Amino acid sequence: MNNNNNNNNNNPTTVAPRGSKLAFSRRNMLTAGAIAGGALMLGGKARAAESPSTPPDHNHGGAHPATHTPRSGEHFPPGEPGRDYTPVVVPNGWTLPYRIVDGVKVFHLVAEDVEHEFAPGLKANCWGYNASVHGPVIEAVEGDRVRIFVTNKLTAPTTVHWHGVLLPSGMDGVGGLTQRAILPDETFMYEFTLRQHGTLMYHSHHDEMTQMGMGMTGLFIIHPRNPQDPRPDRDFALMLHEWKIEVGASRPDPNEMTDFNTLTINAKCFPGTQPLIVKTGDRVRIRIGNLSAMDHHPIHLHGYYFILTETDGGVIPESARWPETSVLVPVGSTRTVEFVADNPGDWAMHCHMTHHVMNQMGHGIANMIGVQPGDLDARIRKLLPGYMTMGENGMGGMTEMGMSVPQNSIPMVGGVGPYDEITMGGMFTILKVRDEIANLNEDPGWYEPPPGTMSLPATKESLEQSGVRADGASAPRAPAAATKSWILPPPLRRAPGAPHHHGH
Amino acid sequence: MRTKAPLAAILASSLLAGCSSMKPGLGFDDVKQSIAERSGEQVHWNNGTPEDAQAKAAVATILEGELTADQAVQVALLNNHELQAVYEELNLAQSDVVQAGLLKNPVFSGDFRFGVSGVGPGVDLGIAQDFLSLLAMPLKKGRAEAAFEAAKVRVTAAVLDTAFEVRTAFYDYQAARQMREMRETVVEATGASYELAGRLRDAGNIRELDLSNERALKEQSKIELAAAQAEEIHLRERMNALMGLWGSQTLWVAAARLPALPDQQPPQDGLEAKAIRASLDLALLRREAEIAARSAGMAKPFAWLDGTEIGAASERELEGEWSVGPSLAVPIPIFDQGQAALGAAQARYKQAAERTIARAVEIRSRVRAAQSGALSAFERARYYEKVILPLRQKILDETQDQYNAMQISGFQLLQAKRDQIAAGAEYIASVHGYWQAKSELDQILSGRMTPFERTTRTAGAISTSTGASATGEHQ
């Protein structure tokens, strides 16, 4: 009986691990065996352990519940980047280096004040780790033993919770519940063996609202020891977040509950977001975590559909995966999507909630759409020389005015695009797919579409050829019947059984 | 006629006693000089001289330009007929002096007797002169001259009072005018806000309720403007009356702004001594004491002599020669020995002396009050100028930035403008308060006290409200 290792039989589409042998421990087997045979034992036939050097792959197949018994002390040699995994790419971010001490990967997080730039022109005093917001990505391999020191250089107590990581309760980092808080200037040590793989996270679990609102989150990525899926060529790690930073202020307001005005990917808002650069034909994986305070984010990618392959609970069986173009990343969750980048171009990738692709949107503004200022501006300028009516045609064009704005603030929308202003902000970035690319770490510039593959103003000839008039008069108009409201029929003159009224 | 001798002596003595004729305008030079020393203003008394026309021309010239407070005062001092009336006090006082230098006219008397029992008819002729008037003449003259000096002080004081009234009224008027201009700007701002709301309403973006609220704001500000206009007109008319202007002369134009604050604080050292030295009130009381003293001095030797007459009588019997002899009528001081008159005079002297001390104490207190009032008004106005106004401007600029960043609406921006205007109005009130307080201080230093009630209310009581905030319902 070995419920741990029956994974792949459950997933007909995954290939066998390359050169890896599955293993089990005696204790694990016994624990699993105790509930074996129940409804939870969804897997097919057991596979015998063949190698002591690799841990079981808990994430494939349906045997999770039987394997959620974190242990201590037993682990595998540290997984090495390149050999055991392809390191993730962290746009606008970085991966935390480690040292190996007696076969244990040793990390050191330092919680501290960080002045963070959200985009050129907007900085704020946040809380983060190791001089960055969010914290650096912790990257390890299934079976690794990790020891993570956490030094608190904030003035507030804190803890770190390893979100989604299977570990002993006392290592879970919940202030008050599983440990006392780490006081300022104290250093705590967390140590556990990684028994799963996937896209996980870490964040403060002491005064969460404040500390996460101030930026204290990070990604915790565990690569499989024995990958079942092909290794990606490009493996991106993105963390979503939302903030409230008053225009002109320089401190996130963690008390905000609804009106977030700075929406970020890896703590940057467009145009500060670093594009995702891939080569045509690359197998691309994008891992997206969301530790926003209050909002889920449907992340939409242009030019492709992708397959949702993993959640923070693990790999989705191939039979259960589905294609889509927007993946909803709920708060406190991660989603991993994959696709093959076979469509070169500059492709927008963004949250599809339209207020989430705005920067520092002011909701106190009057609705100016369609207002005709006429000579009013001249009159008001007698009082306020800098006045002009704005917003009567929407929010576009803001960056072009060159007007004085509050210090330390960025326009609601606007990045300089190759042709025009990009009327986007916030949770917006660009996937740049190129046939030829020398350096994947350098922005390849704007995509130049081949002739005939780009929308241009219609020529007179093309209009005539297609029988289209430029004034729109030749276009079909909605028939009246199509737009009229439905009119309910008149009431029955006398409802059956209704009493007579009004003496008729 | 032997009777000539004593009459001649009497007439001679009266001539010796001094001038016996009026010189209109006497004493005004002293007043003029005193005014010039105290306030630097020119005064003129219309007495039918060629200078009258010059004064008129000077007024006309001043009225052609933009009036300052000093010029308004100058116009009033030359043109206010109430003052001209006050100047006549000098002639009245002079007339008392002249009167005091005149002997009472001698009294001629004659008796004719007709004999009825063998005695022929007789004639008694007599001339009698009030004896006391002769003896007391220098004393009376002294008293009248003291009263004349007192009149000069009073006239000087009246001139200074008028100057002060004109100066402060002028500041009131200037402030009211600036307030009116400020309210016009508020009307512009609320009008713009209303019009903006109208455009939004036309576009279908706001509710009729929002539009009505903006309109209410505008209409309210128009009412407030009307009140400010009425106040300005009212205060301008006060100026017309004070400056004695009517007809086309009322078209004068005032400097558009209250004078800027000076760089220096108002003076603070040695003010009490200066005010005491300059005080016309004290000078007047000293004159009163002197008059009382002279009255007392006069009362003592002559009180019971009142009614004494000396004279000459000549008599001729019907059949005989003229006989001439002096006559003397003397009251017998049995009842009235002058004790009452003496007591009254002494009491008046003591009264004047005590009042002098009381007034000196009061002046010292008032100087300190005026000095601290002027200093605090100065600091207040300077604080507005150096801190509040720049801050309001900064707020407006930053609000504009927020508007530019599309964080707030045009309504909020216009509201910020109105807030700035309100601060401007408070600043005007503070500058007004300063010039009022400074005028108070100058007035007391030039020798005149102002009513205490007035001092306490100089800190600029002009209302500065600029209307309620926009409702913000559609921001």
Tab-separated table of C-alpha atoms in Angstrom, chain A residues 276-414:
chain	number	residue	atom	x	y	z
A	276	LEU	CA	7.476	40.177	-19.733
A	277	ILE	CA	9.930	39.392	-22.489
A	278	VAL	CA	9.852	36.067	-24.289
A	279	LYS	CA	11.024	34.576	-27.522
A	280	THR	CA	8.562	33.297	-30.055
A	281	GLY	CA	7.922	29.625	-29.389
A	282	ASP	CA	8.858	29.785	-25.716
A	283	ARG	CA	6.820	27.787	-23.282
A	284	VAL	CA	5.738	30.483	-20.889
A	285	ARG	CA	4.524	30.020	-17.370
A	286	ILE	CA	3.072	32.914	-15.442
A	287	ARG	CA	2.513	32.508	-11.728
A	288	ILE	CA	0.242	35.121	-10.219
A	289	GLY	CA	-0.335	35.563	-6.509
A	290	ASN	CA	-2.840	37.981	-5.029
A	291	LEU	CA	-2.508	39.451	-1.582
A	292	SER	CA	-4.588	42.558	-2.255
A	293	ALA	CA	-6.583	43.684	0.708
A	294	MET	CA	-10.042	43.453	-0.764
A	295	ASP	CA	-10.059	42.628	-4.445
A	296	HIS	CA	-9.823	39.660	-6.735
A	297	HIS	CA	-8.284	40.367	-10.075
A	298	PRO	CA	-9.263	38.892	-13.419
A	299	ILE	CA	-5.952	39.029	-15.234
A	300	HIS	CA	-6.458	39.151	-18.943
A	301	LEU	CA	-3.826	38.396	-21.577
A	302	HIS	CA	-4.186	39.643	-25.122
A	303	GLY	CA	-3.248	37.592	-28.142
A	304	TYR	CA	-3.449	34.225	-26.468
A	305	TYR	CA	-5.481	31.837	-24.541
A	306	PHE	CA	-3.706	30.088	-21.766
A	307	ILE	CA	-4.236	26.999	-19.673
A	308	LEU	CA	-4.763	27.273	-15.985
A	309	THR	CA	-2.402	24.601	-14.671
A	310	GLU	CA	-1.975	25.213	-10.962
A	311	THR	CA	-3.436	26.872	-7.949
A	312	ASP	CA	-1.703	27.312	-4.637
A	313	GLY	CA	-3.247	23.994	-3.786
A	314	GLY	CA	-1.125	22.313	-6.397
A	315	VAL	CA	-1.216	21.110	-9.945
A	316	ILE	CA	-4.574	20.806	-11.563
A	317	PRO	CA	-5.080	17.419	-13.161
A	318	GLU	CA	-4.891	17.904	-16.871
A	319	SER	CA	-8.394	16.640	-17.339
A	320	ALA	CA	-9.615	19.429	-15.089
A	321	ARG	CA	-7.708	22.247	-16.718
A	322	TRP	CA	-9.429	24.696	-18.975
A	323	PRO	CA	-8.405	27.336	-21.419
A	324	GLU	CA	-9.272	30.921	-20.907
A	325	THR	CA	-8.061	34.449	-21.559
A	326	SER	CA	-8.707	35.939	-18.144
A	327	VAL	CA	-7.750	34.157	-15.003
A	328	LEU	CA	-9.448	35.292	-11.833
A	329	VAL	CA	-6.910	35.418	-9.039
A	330	PRO	CA	-8.793	35.569	-5.766
A	331	VAL	CA	-7.420	37.301	-2.712
A	332	GLY	CA	-5.119	34.965	-0.820
A	333	SER	CA	-4.635	32.661	-3.794
A	334	THR	CA	-2.232	31.975	-6.593
A	335	ARG	CA	-2.927	30.907	-10.129
A	336	THR	CA	-0.469	29.566	-12.643
A	337	VAL	CA	-1.119	29.676	-16.338
A	338	GLU	CA	0.884	28.342	-19.226
A	339	PHE	CA	0.948	28.856	-22.949
A	340	VAL	CA	3.294	28.689	-25.868
A	341	ALA	CA	4.210	32.147	-27.087
A	342	ASP	CA	3.594	31.580	-30.765
A	343	ASN	CA	2.123	34.970	-31.597
A	344	PRO	CA	4.753	37.699	-31.742
A	345	GLY	CA	3.827	41.216	-30.751
A	346	ASP	CA	3.330	43.556	-27.846
A	347	TRP	CA	0.500	42.087	-25.863
A	348	ALA	CA	-1.300	43.831	-23.067
A	349	MET	CA	-1.755	41.894	-19.873
A	350	HIS	CA	-3.863	43.514	-17.202
A	351	CYS	CA	-6.560	43.240	-14.633
A	352	HIS	CA	-9.842	43.593	-16.420
A	353	MET	CA	-11.518	45.584	-13.684
A	354	THR	CA	-11.351	48.966	-15.334
A	355	HIS	CA	-10.758	50.893	-12.152
A	356	HIS	CA	-7.779	48.630	-11.557
A	357	VAL	CA	-6.021	49.950	-14.632
A	358	MET	CA	-6.116	53.510	-13.306
A	359	ASN	CA	-3.495	55.197	-11.214
A	360	GLN	CA	-4.543	57.290	-8.247
A	361	MET	CA	-8.039	57.635	-9.551
A	362	GLY	CA	-9.895	60.400	-7.740
A	363	HIS	CA	-13.444	59.485	-7.049
A	364	GLY	CA	-14.335	62.935	-5.758
A	365	ILE	CA	-14.310	64.348	-9.233
A	366	ALA	CA	-17.508	65.547	-10.850
A	367	ASN	CA	-18.773	63.644	-13.850
A	368	MET	CA	-17.751	65.943	-16.662
A	369	ILE	CA	-18.580	63.725	-19.604
A	370	GLY	CA	-20.285	65.710	-22.341
A	371	VAL	CA	-20.023	69.064	-20.562
A	372	GLN	CA	-19.695	71.996	-22.942
A	373	PRO	CA	-17.504	74.554	-21.182
A	374	GLY	CA	-17.948	77.242	-23.839
A	375	ASP	CA	-16.781	80.598	-22.508
A	376	LEU	CA	-16.975	79.421	-18.936
A	377	ASP	CA	-13.277	78.624	-18.768
A	378	ALA	CA	-12.382	82.212	-19.616
A	379	ARG	CA	-14.654	83.456	-16.848
A	380	ILE	CA	-13.270	81.095	-14.263
A	381	ARG	CA	-9.723	81.893	-15.306
A	382	LYS	CA	-10.304	85.447	-14.110
A	383	LEU	CA	-10.528	83.928	-10.656
A	384	LEU	CA	-8.283	80.927	-11.171
A	385	PRO	CA	-5.731	81.564	-13.891
A	386	GLY	CA	-4.804	77.890	-14.058
A	387	TYR	CA	-8.331	76.628	-14.625
A	388	MET	CA	-9.525	74.592	-17.516
A	389	THR	CA	-12.471	72.267	-17.799
A	390	MET	CA	-11.262	68.696	-17.807
A	391	GLY	CA	-12.760	65.309	-18.225
A	392	GLU	CA	-15.557	66.275	-20.599
A	393	ASN	CA	-14.198	63.640	-22.964
A	394	GLY	CA	-13.045	61.220	-20.312
A	395	MET	CA	-9.742	60.590	-18.692
A	396	GLY	CA	-7.556	60.300	-21.760
A	397	GLY	CA	-5.169	63.084	-22.578
A	398	MET	CA	-4.225	63.747	-18.994
A	399	THR	CA	-0.539	63.278	-19.560
A	400	GLU	CA	-0.469	65.704	-22.429
A	401	MET	CA	-1.611	68.787	-20.620
A	402	GLY	CA	1.606	69.515	-18.802
A	403	MET	CA	-0.300	71.086	-15.935
A	404	SER	CA	0.959	71.424	-12.432
A	405	VAL	CA	-0.029	68.399	-10.360
A	406	PRO	CA	0.620	67.469	-6.743
A	407	GLN	CA	4.120	66.418	-5.910
A	408	ASN	CA	4.709	62.697	-5.717
A	409	SER	CA	1.759	61.681	-7.814
A	410	ILE	CA	1.301	60.114	-11.203
A	411	PRO	CA	-1.404	60.620	-13.791
A	412	MET	CA	-4.389	58.331	-13.640
A	413	VAL	CA	-3.514	56.875	-16.963
A	414	GLY	CA	-0.788	57.286	-19.404
